[in-house]
XYZ file of C-alpha atoms in Angstrom:
753
model
C 120.156 86.229 39.742
C 116.803 86.384 37.921
C 114.926 86.161 41.215
C 117.180 88.851 42.685
C 116.617 91.050 39.623
C 112.836 90.541 39.931
C 112.942 91.434 43.635
C 115.027 94.520 42.872
C 112.635 95.545 40.109
C 109.729 95.151 42.543
C 111.607 97.221 45.115
C 112.375 99.863 42.497
C 108.697 99.997 41.499
C 107.745 100.351 45.175
C 110.301 103.141 45.552
C 108.920 104.829 42.449
C 105.377 104.555 43.812
C 106.550 106.010 47.127
C 108.286 108.843 45.270
C 105.120 109.568 43.283
C 103.141 109.586 46.527
C 105.701 111.925 48.071
C 105.469 114.220 45.043
C 101.669 114.277 45.317
C 101.944 114.966 49.048
C 104.443 117.771 48.425
C 102.195 119.323 45.771
C 99.190 119.008 48.078
C 101.161 120.620 50.916
C 102.212 123.437 48.587
C 98.611 123.990 47.525
C 97.463 123.998 51.150
C 100.253 126.406 52.058
C 99.338 128.749 49.198
C 95.669 128.605 50.183
C 96.520 129.309 53.813
C 98.791 132.207 52.845
C 96.076 133.597 50.584
C 93.500 133.266 53.343
C 95.873 134.902 55.849
C 96.556 137.763 53.400
C 92.858 138.258 52.737
C 92.096 138.116 56.458
C 94.865 140.626 57.173
C 93.690 142.927 54.379
C 90.124 142.720 55.643
C 91.225 143.420 59.208
C 93.450 146.299 58.119
C 90.598 147.779 56.069
C 88.206 147.444 59.018
C 90.788 148.974 61.360
C 91.436 151.842 58.949
C 87.732 152.593 58.640
C 87.280 152.395 62.404
C 90.295 154.619 63.006
C 89.074 157.144 60.441
C 85.640 157.274 62.015
C 87.082 157.528 65.510
C 89.516 160.260 64.476
C 86.706 162.176 62.802
C 84.548 161.870 65.913
C 87.449 162.842 68.174
C 88.270 165.872 65.992
C 84.669 167.032 66.032
C 84.479 166.534 69.796
C 87.741 168.405 70.309
C 86.526 171.261 68.090
C 83.275 171.499 70.012
C 85.156 171.426 73.325
C 87.561 174.152 72.113
C 84.628 176.262 70.908
C 82.860 175.925 74.256
C 86.078 176.700 76.172
C 86.760 179.759 74.005
C 83.203 181.000 74.411
C 83.416 180.562 78.151
C 86.779 182.328 78.241
C 85.389 185.194 76.154
C 82.353 185.536 78.407
C 84.548 185.409 81.531
C 86.827 188.085 80.078
C 83.873 190.282 79.240
C 82.470 189.879 82.748
C 85.877 190.690 84.235
C 86.238 193.816 82.084
C 82.701 194.893 82.967
C 83.425 194.396 86.666
C 86.673 196.384 86.422
C 84.916 199.202 84.611
C 82.105 199.197 87.162
C 84.633 199.395 89.994
C 86.447 202.228 88.234
C 83.184 204.069 87.679
C 82.210 203.623 91.313
C 85.626 204.902 92.447
C 85.446 207.829 90.095
C 81.927 208.633 91.225
C 83.100 208.491 94.819
C 85.953 210.831 93.966
C 83.558 213.144 92.178
C 81.249 213.191 95.156
C 84.222 213.923 97.398
C 85.383 216.723 95.132
C 81.904 218.174 94.975
C 81.698 218.179 98.731
C 84.600 220.727 98.961
C 87.874 219.488 97.534
C 90.017 222.056 95.742
C 90.404 222.170 91.982
C 94.040 221.017 92.037
C 93.153 217.853 93.770
C 90.439 217.316 91.218
C 92.832 217.790 88.328
C 95.438 215.530 89.868
C 92.916 212.839 90.544
C 91.489 213.194 87.073
C 94.939 212.925 85.496
C 95.777 209.892 87.611
C 92.476 208.306 86.763
C 92.987 209.006 83.086
C 96.492 207.499 83.137
C 95.339 204.393 85.002
C 92.410 204.043 82.632
C 94.742 204.392 79.635
C 97.158 201.806 81.066
C 94.349 199.373 81.860
C 92.791 199.918 78.465
C 96.120 199.285 76.681
C 96.736 196.129 78.725
C 93.227 194.908 77.991
C 93.659 195.864 74.364
C 96.896 193.825 74.075
C 95.263 190.851 75.796
C 92.229 191.027 73.566
C 94.442 191.275 70.450
C 96.379 188.175 71.580
C 93.155 186.285 72.235
C 91.816 187.379 68.865
C 94.988 186.105 67.104
C 94.768 182.799 69.008
C 91.120 182.437 68.121
C 91.936 183.216 64.478
C 94.658 180.493 64.463
C 92.262 177.970 66.039
C 89.635 179.014 63.526
C 92.114 178.477 60.661
C 93.002 174.989 61.971
C 89.351 174.081 62.309
C 88.651 175.384 58.806
C 91.592 173.369 57.396
C 90.319 170.215 59.136
C 86.857 170.932 57.789
C 88.210 171.425 54.247
C 90.127 168.114 54.475
C 87.017 166.292 55.726
C 84.891 167.926 53.026
C 87.405 166.918 50.319
C 87.452 163.324 51.620
C 83.657 163.295 51.609
C 83.647 164.665 48.065
C 86.123 161.963 46.926
C 84.002 159.259 48.558
C 80.880 160.715 47.008
C 82.582 160.742 43.575
C 83.631 157.113 44.034
C 80.135 156.141 45.126
C 78.700 158.001 42.109
C 81.120 156.212 39.727
C 80.249 152.822 41.257
C 76.561 153.719 41.060
C 76.932 154.693 37.379
C 78.813 151.453 36.673
C 76.082 149.435 38.374
C 73.426 151.304 36.440
C 75.244 150.634 33.157
C 75.601 146.930 34.061
C 71.922 146.731 34.981
C 70.940 148.386 31.695
C 73.218 146.039 29.745
C 71.764 142.985 31.521
C 68.244 144.282 30.821
C 69.080 144.698 27.131
C 70.564 141.186 26.964
C 67.510 139.750 28.711
C 65.227 141.565 26.271
C 67.249 140.256 23.320
C 67.161 136.709 24.742
C 63.422 136.902 25.368
C 62.855 138.193 21.801
C 65.027 135.424 20.380
C 63.159 132.814 22.426
C 59.824 134.224 21.303
C 60.967 134.061 17.667
C 62.124 130.464 18.160
C 58.790 129.578 19.780
C 56.914 131.125 16.837
C 59.133 129.299 14.340
C 58.587 126.003 16.170
C 54.838 126.626 16.280
C 54.871 127.107 12.508
C 56.955 123.940 12.062
C 54.545 121.989 14.313
C 51.591 123.287 12.305
C 53.279 122.264 9.016
C 54.158 118.834 10.418
C 50.628 118.297 11.684
C 49.278 119.186 8.253
C 51.755 116.813 6.558
C 50.909 114.133 9.118
C 47.225 114.495 8.289
C 48.046 114.100 4.576
C 50.265 111.097 5.268
C 47.665 109.479 7.510
C 45.230 109.244 4.609
C 47.970 107.862 2.391
C 49.050 105.380 5.051
C 45.556 104.059 5.518
C 45.667 103.090 1.857
C 49.078 101.389 2.210
C 48.407 99.616 5.530
C 46.962 96.468 3.994
C 49.878 95.971 1.569
C 52.455 96.667 4.308
C 50.717 94.278 6.693
C 50.860 91.472 4.121
C 54.485 92.222 3.299
C 55.438 92.355 6.978
C 53.664 89.044 7.640
C 55.659 87.432 4.841
C 58.903 88.911 6.208
C 58.074 87.725 9.735
C 57.451 84.210 8.425
C 60.767 84.246 6.532
C 62.642 85.556 9.586
C 61.044 82.937 11.854
C 62.144 80.225 9.400
C 65.691 81.680 9.358
C 65.690 81.800 13.178
C 64.596 78.141 13.344
C 67.374 77.185 10.924
C 69.900 79.142 12.971
C 68.678 77.530 16.194
C 69.049 74.086 14.620
C 72.521 75.000 13.401
C 73.396 76.358 16.837
C 72.249 73.113 18.452
C 74.356 71.123 15.969
C 77.368 73.317 16.673
C 76.925 72.925 20.430
C 76.684 69.137 20.029
C 79.822 69.136 17.855
C 81.588 71.272 20.440
C 80.598 68.893 23.227
C 81.838 65.947 21.164
C 85.110 67.750 20.495
C 85.503 68.518 24.202
C 84.843 64.857 25.027
C 87.437 63.792 22.461
C 89.861 66.337 23.855
C 89.388 65.054 27.411
C 89.769 61.467 26.194
C 92.931 62.393 24.308
C 94.274 64.151 27.399
C 93.432 61.129 29.556
C 95.130 58.856 26.990
C 98.122 61.115 26.670
C 98.789 61.622 30.399
C 99.954 57.998 31.002
C 102.181 58.289 27.919
C 103.682 61.447 29.349
C 104.206 59.802 32.720
C 105.756 56.808 30.987
C 107.993 59.113 28.950
C 109.117 60.917 32.109
C 109.801 57.617 33.853
C 111.798 56.386 30.865
C 113.784 59.628 30.734
C 114.530 59.313 34.438
C 115.583 55.685 33.916
C 117.764 56.698 30.988
C 119.392 59.409 33.088
C 119.963 56.952 35.942
C 121.453 54.438 33.512
C 123.674 57.102 31.977
C 124.836 58.163 35.459
C 125.564 54.539 36.417
C 127.349 54.013 33.098
C 129.490 57.111 33.719
C 130.291 55.907 37.210
C 131.271 52.491 35.840
C 133.439 54.149 33.186
C 135.145 56.261 35.814
C 135.725 53.195 37.960
C 137.058 51.282 34.955
C 139.416 54.141 34.067
C 140.569 54.424 37.638
C 141.183 50.658 37.814
C 143.039 50.685 34.484
C 145.216 53.574 35.705
C 145.990 51.715 38.907
C 146.726 48.544 36.915
C 149.084 50.464 34.611
C 150.816 52.099 37.572
C 151.210 48.699 39.291
C 152.632 47.173 36.130
C 155.014 50.094 35.726
C 156.181 49.617 39.280
C 156.492 45.862 38.691
C 158.419 46.493 35.449
C 160.773 48.865 37.301
C 161.308 46.311 40.078
C 162.017 43.379 37.803
C 163.850 43.874 34.535
C 163.085 41.636 31.604
C 165.575 38.812 31.797
C 165.255 37.705 28.257
C 163.676 38.390 24.926
C 160.772 36.064 25.789
C 159.891 38.211 28.836
C 160.012 41.351 26.693
C 157.677 39.743 24.158
C 155.317 38.648 26.950
C 155.247 42.142 28.486
C 154.598 43.728 25.089
C 151.800 41.205 24.429
C 150.247 41.953 27.809
C 150.382 45.702 27.177
C 148.795 45.269 23.759
C 146.053 43.076 25.275
C 145.356 45.681 27.976
C 145.242 48.467 25.427
C 142.840 46.437 23.258
C 140.654 45.733 26.315
C 140.547 49.451 27.124
C 139.599 50.266 23.525
C 136.866 47.581 23.626
C 135.405 49.017 26.840
C 135.462 52.564 25.442
C 133.839 51.420 22.182
C 131.157 49.463 24.082
C 130.436 52.522 26.242
C 130.156 54.729 23.143
C 127.926 52.130 21.480
C 125.649 51.984 24.525
C 125.448 55.786 24.574
C 124.589 55.923 20.874
C 121.919 53.213 21.331
C 120.370 55.138 24.247
C 120.380 58.399 22.296
C 118.819 56.657 19.295
C 116.082 55.207 21.527
C 115.431 58.674 22.918
C 115.186 60.158 19.418
C 112.832 57.357 18.278
C 110.595 57.910 21.295
C 110.605 61.642 20.721
C 109.642 61.164 17.035
C 106.841 58.776 17.994
C 105.551 61.308 20.500
C 105.665 64.050 17.846
C 103.745 61.820 15.421
C 101.102 61.058 18.053
C 100.822 64.737 18.894
C 100.403 65.564 15.207
C 97.653 62.915 14.857
C 95.740 64.034 17.960
C 93.436 67.122 17.870
C 95.546 69.941 19.256
C 93.812 72.602 21.304
C 95.873 75.562 22.380
C 96.234 74.483 25.995
C 97.714 71.135 25.099
C 100.116 72.702 22.628
C 101.436 75.136 25.206
C 101.777 72.358 27.763
C 103.665 69.998 25.448
C 105.728 72.801 23.993
C 106.948 73.551 27.473
C 107.709 69.840 28.096
C 109.566 69.599 24.806
C 111.620 72.608 25.736
C 112.393 71.087 29.150
C 113.386 67.800 27.506
C 115.631 69.652 25.096
C 117.199 71.488 28.006
C 117.684 68.188 29.836
C 119.300 66.726 26.721
C 121.559 69.747 26.471
C 122.501 69.407 30.126
C 123.304 65.719 29.679
C 125.442 66.532 26.664
C 127.271 69.231 28.519
C 127.763 66.860 31.447
C 129.223 64.224 29.145
C 131.515 66.750 27.579
C 132.666 67.869 31.010
C 133.348 64.302 31.993
C 135.275 63.673 28.824
C 137.313 66.796 29.584
C 138.345 65.379 32.901
C 139.547 62.045 31.473
C 143.185 62.485 30.604
C 144.543 60.557 27.668
C 147.405 58.498 28.998
C 149.237 56.806 26.149
C 150.716 53.378 26.605
C 154.401 54.315 26.755
C 157.396 52.199 27.457
C 158.490 51.747 31.029
C 161.961 53.169 30.740
C 160.957 56.528 29.210
C 160.120 58.832 32.175
C 161.497 61.971 30.581
C 159.218 61.654 27.545
C 156.317 61.052 29.870
C 156.951 64.355 31.677
C 157.118 66.180 28.344
C 153.823 64.664 27.203
C 152.238 65.610 30.522
C 153.393 69.214 30.070
C 151.973 69.244 26.546
C 148.748 67.730 27.770
C 148.444 70.332 30.510
C 148.917 73.109 27.960
C 146.260 71.525 25.747
C 143.832 71.162 28.644
C 144.396 74.809 29.634
C 143.688 75.925 26.064
C 140.647 73.686 25.920
C 139.308 75.103 29.189
C 139.812 78.669 27.902
C 137.952 77.735 24.708
C 135.161 76.227 26.795
C 134.835 79.364 28.912
C 134.740 81.566 25.829
C 132.151 79.293 24.264
C 130.047 79.514 27.420
C 130.204 83.321 27.214
C 129.257 83.194 23.547
C 126.366 80.855 24.319
C 125.155 83.222 27.047
C 125.329 86.185 24.661
C 123.589 84.285 21.860
C 121.046 82.550 24.074
C 120.192 85.660 26.098
C 117.216 86.342 23.813
C 115.662 82.949 24.680
C 113.554 83.634 27.762
C 111.586 80.488 28.636
C 109.710 82.131 31.483
C 108.502 84.974 29.275
C 107.443 82.486 26.611
C 105.530 80.454 29.180
C 103.857 83.616 30.510
C 102.803 84.708 27.018
C 101.477 81.222 26.316
C 99.534 81.248 29.568
C 98.115 84.676 28.692
C 97.056 83.447 25.244
C 95.577 80.328 26.838
C 93.607 82.462 29.305
C 92.364 84.676 26.449
C 91.249 81.586 24.482
C 89.462 80.212 27.542
C 87.764 83.567 28.104
C 86.707 83.589 24.450
C 85.318 80.043 24.794
C 83.354 80.977 27.920
C 82.059 84.064 26.097
C 80.921 81.841 23.197
C 79.110 79.534 25.628
C 77.391 82.466 27.354
C 76.320 83.906 24.018
C 74.979 80.526 22.901
C 72.979 80.220 26.124
C 71.544 83.731 25.776
C 70.707 83.001 22.141
C 68.969 79.763 23.101
C 66.998 81.595 25.816
C 66.001 84.650 23.784
C 65.874 83.310 20.268
C 64.916 86.695 18.746
C 68.045 88.715 19.316
C 69.953 89.267 16.079
C 72.993 90.910 17.615
C 74.585 87.527 18.314
C 75.634 87.328 14.668
C 77.781 90.456 14.987
C 79.191 89.253 18.313
C 79.941 85.868 16.783
C 81.749 87.559 13.892
C 83.737 89.706 16.331
C 84.623 86.623 18.368
C 85.567 84.784 15.204
C 87.874 87.677 14.240
C 89.285 87.695 17.763
C 89.909 83.939 17.555
C 91.600 84.413 14.199
C 93.857 87.097 15.708
C 94.658 84.825 18.643
C 95.437 81.943 16.272
C 97.736 84.256 14.288
C 99.417 85.346 17.517
C 99.865 81.689 18.514
C 101.339 80.936 15.093
C 103.711 83.878 15.399
C 104.748 82.723 18.863
C 105.246 79.181 17.555
C 107.372 80.452 14.674
C 109.412 82.576 17.083
C 109.715 79.576 19.393
C 110.869 77.415 16.492
C 113.386 80.072 15.467
C 114.732 80.317 19.006
C 114.899 76.541 19.279
C 116.666 76.421 15.968
C 119.194 78.982 17.233
C 119.665 77.006 20.452
C 120.058 73.802 18.466
C 122.608 75.503 16.199
C 124.522 76.690 19.249
C 124.437 73.191 20.717
C 125.538 71.717 17.407
C 128.428 74.171 17.300
C 129.286 73.205 20.862
C 129.231 69.524 19.953
C 131.323 70.218 16.853
C 133.873 72.092 18.938
C 133.952 69.293 21.494
C 134.260 66.706 18.746
C 137.055 68.738 17.153
C 138.880 68.950 20.477
C 138.436 65.207 20.997
C 139.805 64.563 17.503
C 142.780 66.767 18.272
C 143.356 64.915 21.514
C 143.086 61.548 19.722
C 145.514 62.717 17.070
C 147.842 64.063 19.706
C 147.650 60.748 21.509
C 148.160 58.620 18.384
C 150.583 60.945 16.653
C 154.297 59.973 16.459
C 155.219 63.212 18.313
C 155.192 61.224 21.532
C 158.312 59.285 20.607
C 160.618 60.918 23.185
C 161.882 63.647 20.864
C 161.082 67.117 22.149
C 160.283 69.326 19.170
C 161.125 72.925 19.945
C 158.347 75.441 19.209
C 158.938 78.681 17.450
C 158.428 81.942 19.267
C 154.801 83.050 19.377
C 153.495 79.534 18.551
C 151.533 77.411 20.988
C 151.710 73.595 21.008
C 148.167 73.408 19.660
C 149.119 75.622 16.679
C 152.174 73.445 16.016
C 150.118 70.269 16.061
C 147.479 71.837 13.817
C 150.172 72.790 11.294
C 151.722 69.337 11.592
C 148.329 67.751 10.853
C 147.787 70.031 7.848
C 145.097 72.239 9.395
C 146.035 75.744 8.250
C 142.681 77.539 8.624
C 142.887 77.666 12.457
C 144.996 80.380 14.151
C 145.150 79.653 17.857
C 146.668 83.064 18.743
C 143.782 84.949 17.081
C 141.303 82.619 18.742
C 142.887 83.303 22.147
C 142.859 87.090 21.473
C 139.177 86.970 20.528
C 138.448 84.906 23.629
C 140.315 87.393 25.828
C 138.400 90.286 24.196
C 135.113 88.469 24.757
C 136.048 87.764 28.376
C 137.015 91.399 28.958
C 133.775 92.558 27.321
C 131.775 90.182 29.495
C 133.559 91.389 32.636
C 133.049 95.039 31.659
C 129.381 94.360 30.909
C 129.004 92.580 34.253
C 130.730 95.378 36.109
C 129.074 98.219 34.231
C 126.842 100.517 36.283
C 124.043 100.037 33.757
C 123.565 96.545 35.143
C 124.137 97.577 38.743
C 121.435 100.199 38.702
C 119.405 101.649 35.837
C 120.513 105.246 35.252
C 116.904 106.336 34.887
C 116.096 105.256 38.450
C 119.376 106.716 39.778
C 118.652 110.050 38.132
C 115.067 110.014 39.388
C 116.177 109.239 42.955
C 118.769 112.034 42.806
C 116.168 114.451 41.429
C 113.717 113.557 44.210
C 116.462 113.976 46.790
C 117.355 117.425 45.436
C 113.654 118.360 45.313
C 113.253 117.304 48.939
C 116.317 119.359 49.878
C 114.851 122.354 48.043
C 111.567 121.786 49.843
C 113.402 121.755 53.195
C 115.160 125.025 52.307
C 111.819 126.593 51.297
C 110.209 125.478 54.548
C 113.091 126.898 56.567
C 112.813 130.200 54.667
C 109.078 130.244 55.379
C 109.824 129.643 59.048
C 112.242 132.606 59.045
C 109.641 134.726 57.249
C 107.029 133.855 59.873
C 109.450 134.767 62.658
C 110.178 138.095 60.875
C 106.447 138.749 60.516
C 106.044 138.030 64.228
C 108.785 140.595 64.992
C 107.159 143.130 62.669
C 103.788 142.613 64.338
C 105.314 143.052 67.800
C 107.043 146.242 66.661
C 103.831 147.574 65.106
C 101.902 146.791 68.301
C 104.501 148.592 70.433
C 104.474 151.573 68.051
C 100.680 151.814 68.186
C 100.725 151.607 71.977
C 103.358 154.340 72.158
C 101.412 156.559 69.744
C 98.193 156.084 71.725
C 99.999 156.817 75.018
C 101.518 159.940 73.466
C 98.097 161.018 72.208
C 96.655 160.523 75.718
C 99.494 162.554 77.221
C 98.919 165.328 74.685
C 95.201 165.418 75.480
C 95.954 165.498 79.202
C 98.466 168.311 78.680
C 95.908 170.267 76.652
C 93.347 169.743 79.377
C 95.820 170.759 82.044
C 96.810 173.878 80.098
C 93.202 174.786 79.589
C 92.514 174.419 83.279
C 95.671 176.281 84.287
C 94.956 179.333 82.179
C 93.921 182.599 83.795
C 90.560 182.512 82.193
C 90.046 179.039 83.582
C 91.072 180.247 87.013
C 88.672 183.204 86.790
C 85.913 180.887 85.589
C 86.738 178.622 88.536
C 86.397 181.690 90.799
C 83.059 182.481 89.229
C 81.844 178.805 89.486
C 80.438 177.533 92.720
C 81.834 174.632 94.788
C 79.204 172.153 93.539
C 79.797 173.079 89.918
C 83.553 172.618 90.399
C 83.017 169.153 91.895
C 80.673 168.231 89.039
C 83.236 169.419 86.512
C 85.986 167.387 88.201
C 83.764 164.271 88.292
C 82.904 164.717 84.591
C 86.579 165.140 83.700
C 87.529 162.028 85.709
C 84.710 160.039 84.092
C 85.853 161.151 80.657
C 89.428 160.156 81.557
C 88.269 156.751 82.816
C 86.146 156.225 79.720
C 89.019 157.145 77.408
C 91.405 154.883 79.353
C 88.925 151.958 79.333
C 88.369 152.365 75.577
C 92.105 152.469 75.003
C 92.611 149.417 77.218
C 89.851 147.504 75.404
C 91.344 148.460 72.057
C 94.814 147.384 73.234
C 93.387 144.132 74.621
C 91.571 143.410 71.343
C 94.697 144.149 69.303
C 96.739 141.987 71.674
C 94.208 139.140 71.354
C 94.296 139.316 67.565
C 98.085 139.447 67.541
C 98.274 136.540 69.997
C 95.938 134.491 67.795
C 98.098 135.310 64.780
C 101.209 134.401 66.778
C 99.652 131.096 67.883
C 98.670 130.305 64.292
C 102.175 131.185 63.117
C 103.733 129.035 65.875
C 101.417 126.146 64.998
C 102.288 126.550 61.323
C 106.001 126.633 62.224
C 105.579 123.412 64.234
C 103.774 121.730 61.342
C 106.489 122.861 58.945
C 109.180 121.555 61.334
C 107.367 118.198 61.542
C 107.141 118.093 57.742
C 110.846 118.923 57.495
C 111.634 116.086 59.911
C 109.394 113.725 57.907
C 111.142 114.758 54.684
C 114.523 114.199 56.353
C 113.413 110.740 57.492
C 112.220 109.924 53.984
C 115.529 111.139 52.546
C 117.381 108.911 55.016
C 115.194 105.938 54.094
C 115.808 106.582 50.390
C 119.548 106.853 51.010
C 119.478 103.578 52.983
C 117.491 101.872 50.212
C 119.871 103.255 47.579
C 122.881 102.074 49.610
C 121.287 98.651 50.111
C 120.595 98.318 46.376
C 124.107 99.453 45.498
C 125.672 96.960 47.954
C 123.362 94.174 46.793
C 124.158 94.754 43.117
C 127.871 95.074 43.765
C 127.891 91.851 45.835
C 125.785 90.024 43.229
C 128.069 91.020 40.364
C 131.194 90.269 42.401
C 129.843 86.763 42.985
C 128.831 86.479 39.338
C 132.243 87.571 38.107
């Protein structure tokens, strides 16, 4: 169970390390995601700003171009209208002149008046029509002029706002530059003041140094003599210390030699002790086997005699006397064998104790370094444990030997009653033994031999490191000879050794206390066993076996009745049994408690990591949905921009078509020659192609940027999906590990219970 607990602790530490790694990975992923989102936002903002500036510039250029084109078209229309009016008036004048010439040649006055009236009416009608047309054109030109003026005012206001912003930024920069200049001037002044102050200090120090130099020249001779004397004294001290160091190193070497000799002398004694303990154990095992055989043979002999007594009845009083004598002789033989076995056991135990005391005396006489103490302390503990195991084995064997009293042959009913009583006693004794084992486990749980050995090994390693450090320092001191720091290091090492010695003493006292507790527990165990044996002996030798069945009162066990019969009133078997049941239930509840199955701290941490991973999965899925929404928004924005650009193109084409389809345009076309018309058409087609190519390039660029963004978003979505799958796999692995640990602990504690 200890090995399983260690393995499970190692697994739990590995799981904790993995969880910490996962947490660091998750935090790193979050940081990367935030950085990427920030970069994407900045990139998008930059792109949007660039696009806005480009669009503003392009719109401004397009507006200016459109205004210029409208101005040119209006001027051309106005000129064409003027030419048309002039031509009409010229034609009218020519017609009127022709009529006048005709009238002069001999037409009557009536015809002249009629023609004049008709001409006046036609002229009035034409003038009114032309007047209306001119008024309409003037109103249209005024509206176009208003629109152009509004656009110009908007552009001028935007330019003014930009100029104000640029002025404010310029003023801020100027203020910052002036502030930095002032700070630099202050810093330069401060540095100049510091330089002047330091120059003064250097001058003062040089002057003092010149004064001191003259004074020092006077004191040099005295100081030189004093220093020579000090150097001689220090060299003498160093020689003394070197001699002392050499003596200490020689003493250390002698002590190490003695230690090795003592170890070499002590190893055969240890081997001999181990061999003797093994021989003693073998002898005890053989003795137990012989005792068992002897008991088995005596039981068979008794059974055979009982059968023989049943077959043949005693014919006379002499036969009865002979049978009684034989039974007494057999009983005395059995007692002699048991007493001899107990005597042999006591002799063997006494020899063991004498050997152990001799070993302790030798160990006390020998010089005890720390390593040897830890080694022998561990052997003593093992020997004590082996003694305890032998004692427990003997007690178990004594439990299994039933006490069969030498009854008469004709009393079978009494024999059955005694067997029932004996079974009850054995059951009570076994319950007491189990409870005592639980108590011993609870009391002896603080005694951890492995931990003690580990601490001893650690202390031993620290002492060895300190010894090697001392040797290195001694070597360096012997090589250098002039370094005085070794004294401080030696003092520090001496303090460290003192602390280690105190730690060793504390550990030894704790070890002695624990051994004392273990010995007390063993003594209590032996006392209980001895008490049970005494009760069994009394029950065997008591006159309650004489065929009379004594009825027990309600709520009283046979053991309680016998205790009261023997005068032992301080033992209550019912309370003892209740306490044993309570202890057993407590032990079972402790064994089955979830605190032993799995530490709640680790369970809570695993559950927290699982919930964090689930939250991370949900966040990643929400990010995926957000990316898909952004993709949809981008597609919609792209479609909207395309539609707006197409609509703008259609509007421009309609304006162009309207301009060409107007009467003025038609009249201008009549005025223009065939070559000029073809040139105009070619220019219009080129402009259309240029506009369409620019629009296509712009659409292609926007599409490329959107496709790159879409590819990045798809790649990011794939990475997030892979991370989600990795997190799911890790969650599954954690769940499998948790399930494995839960099953392992449950199985282990089922087996333990």
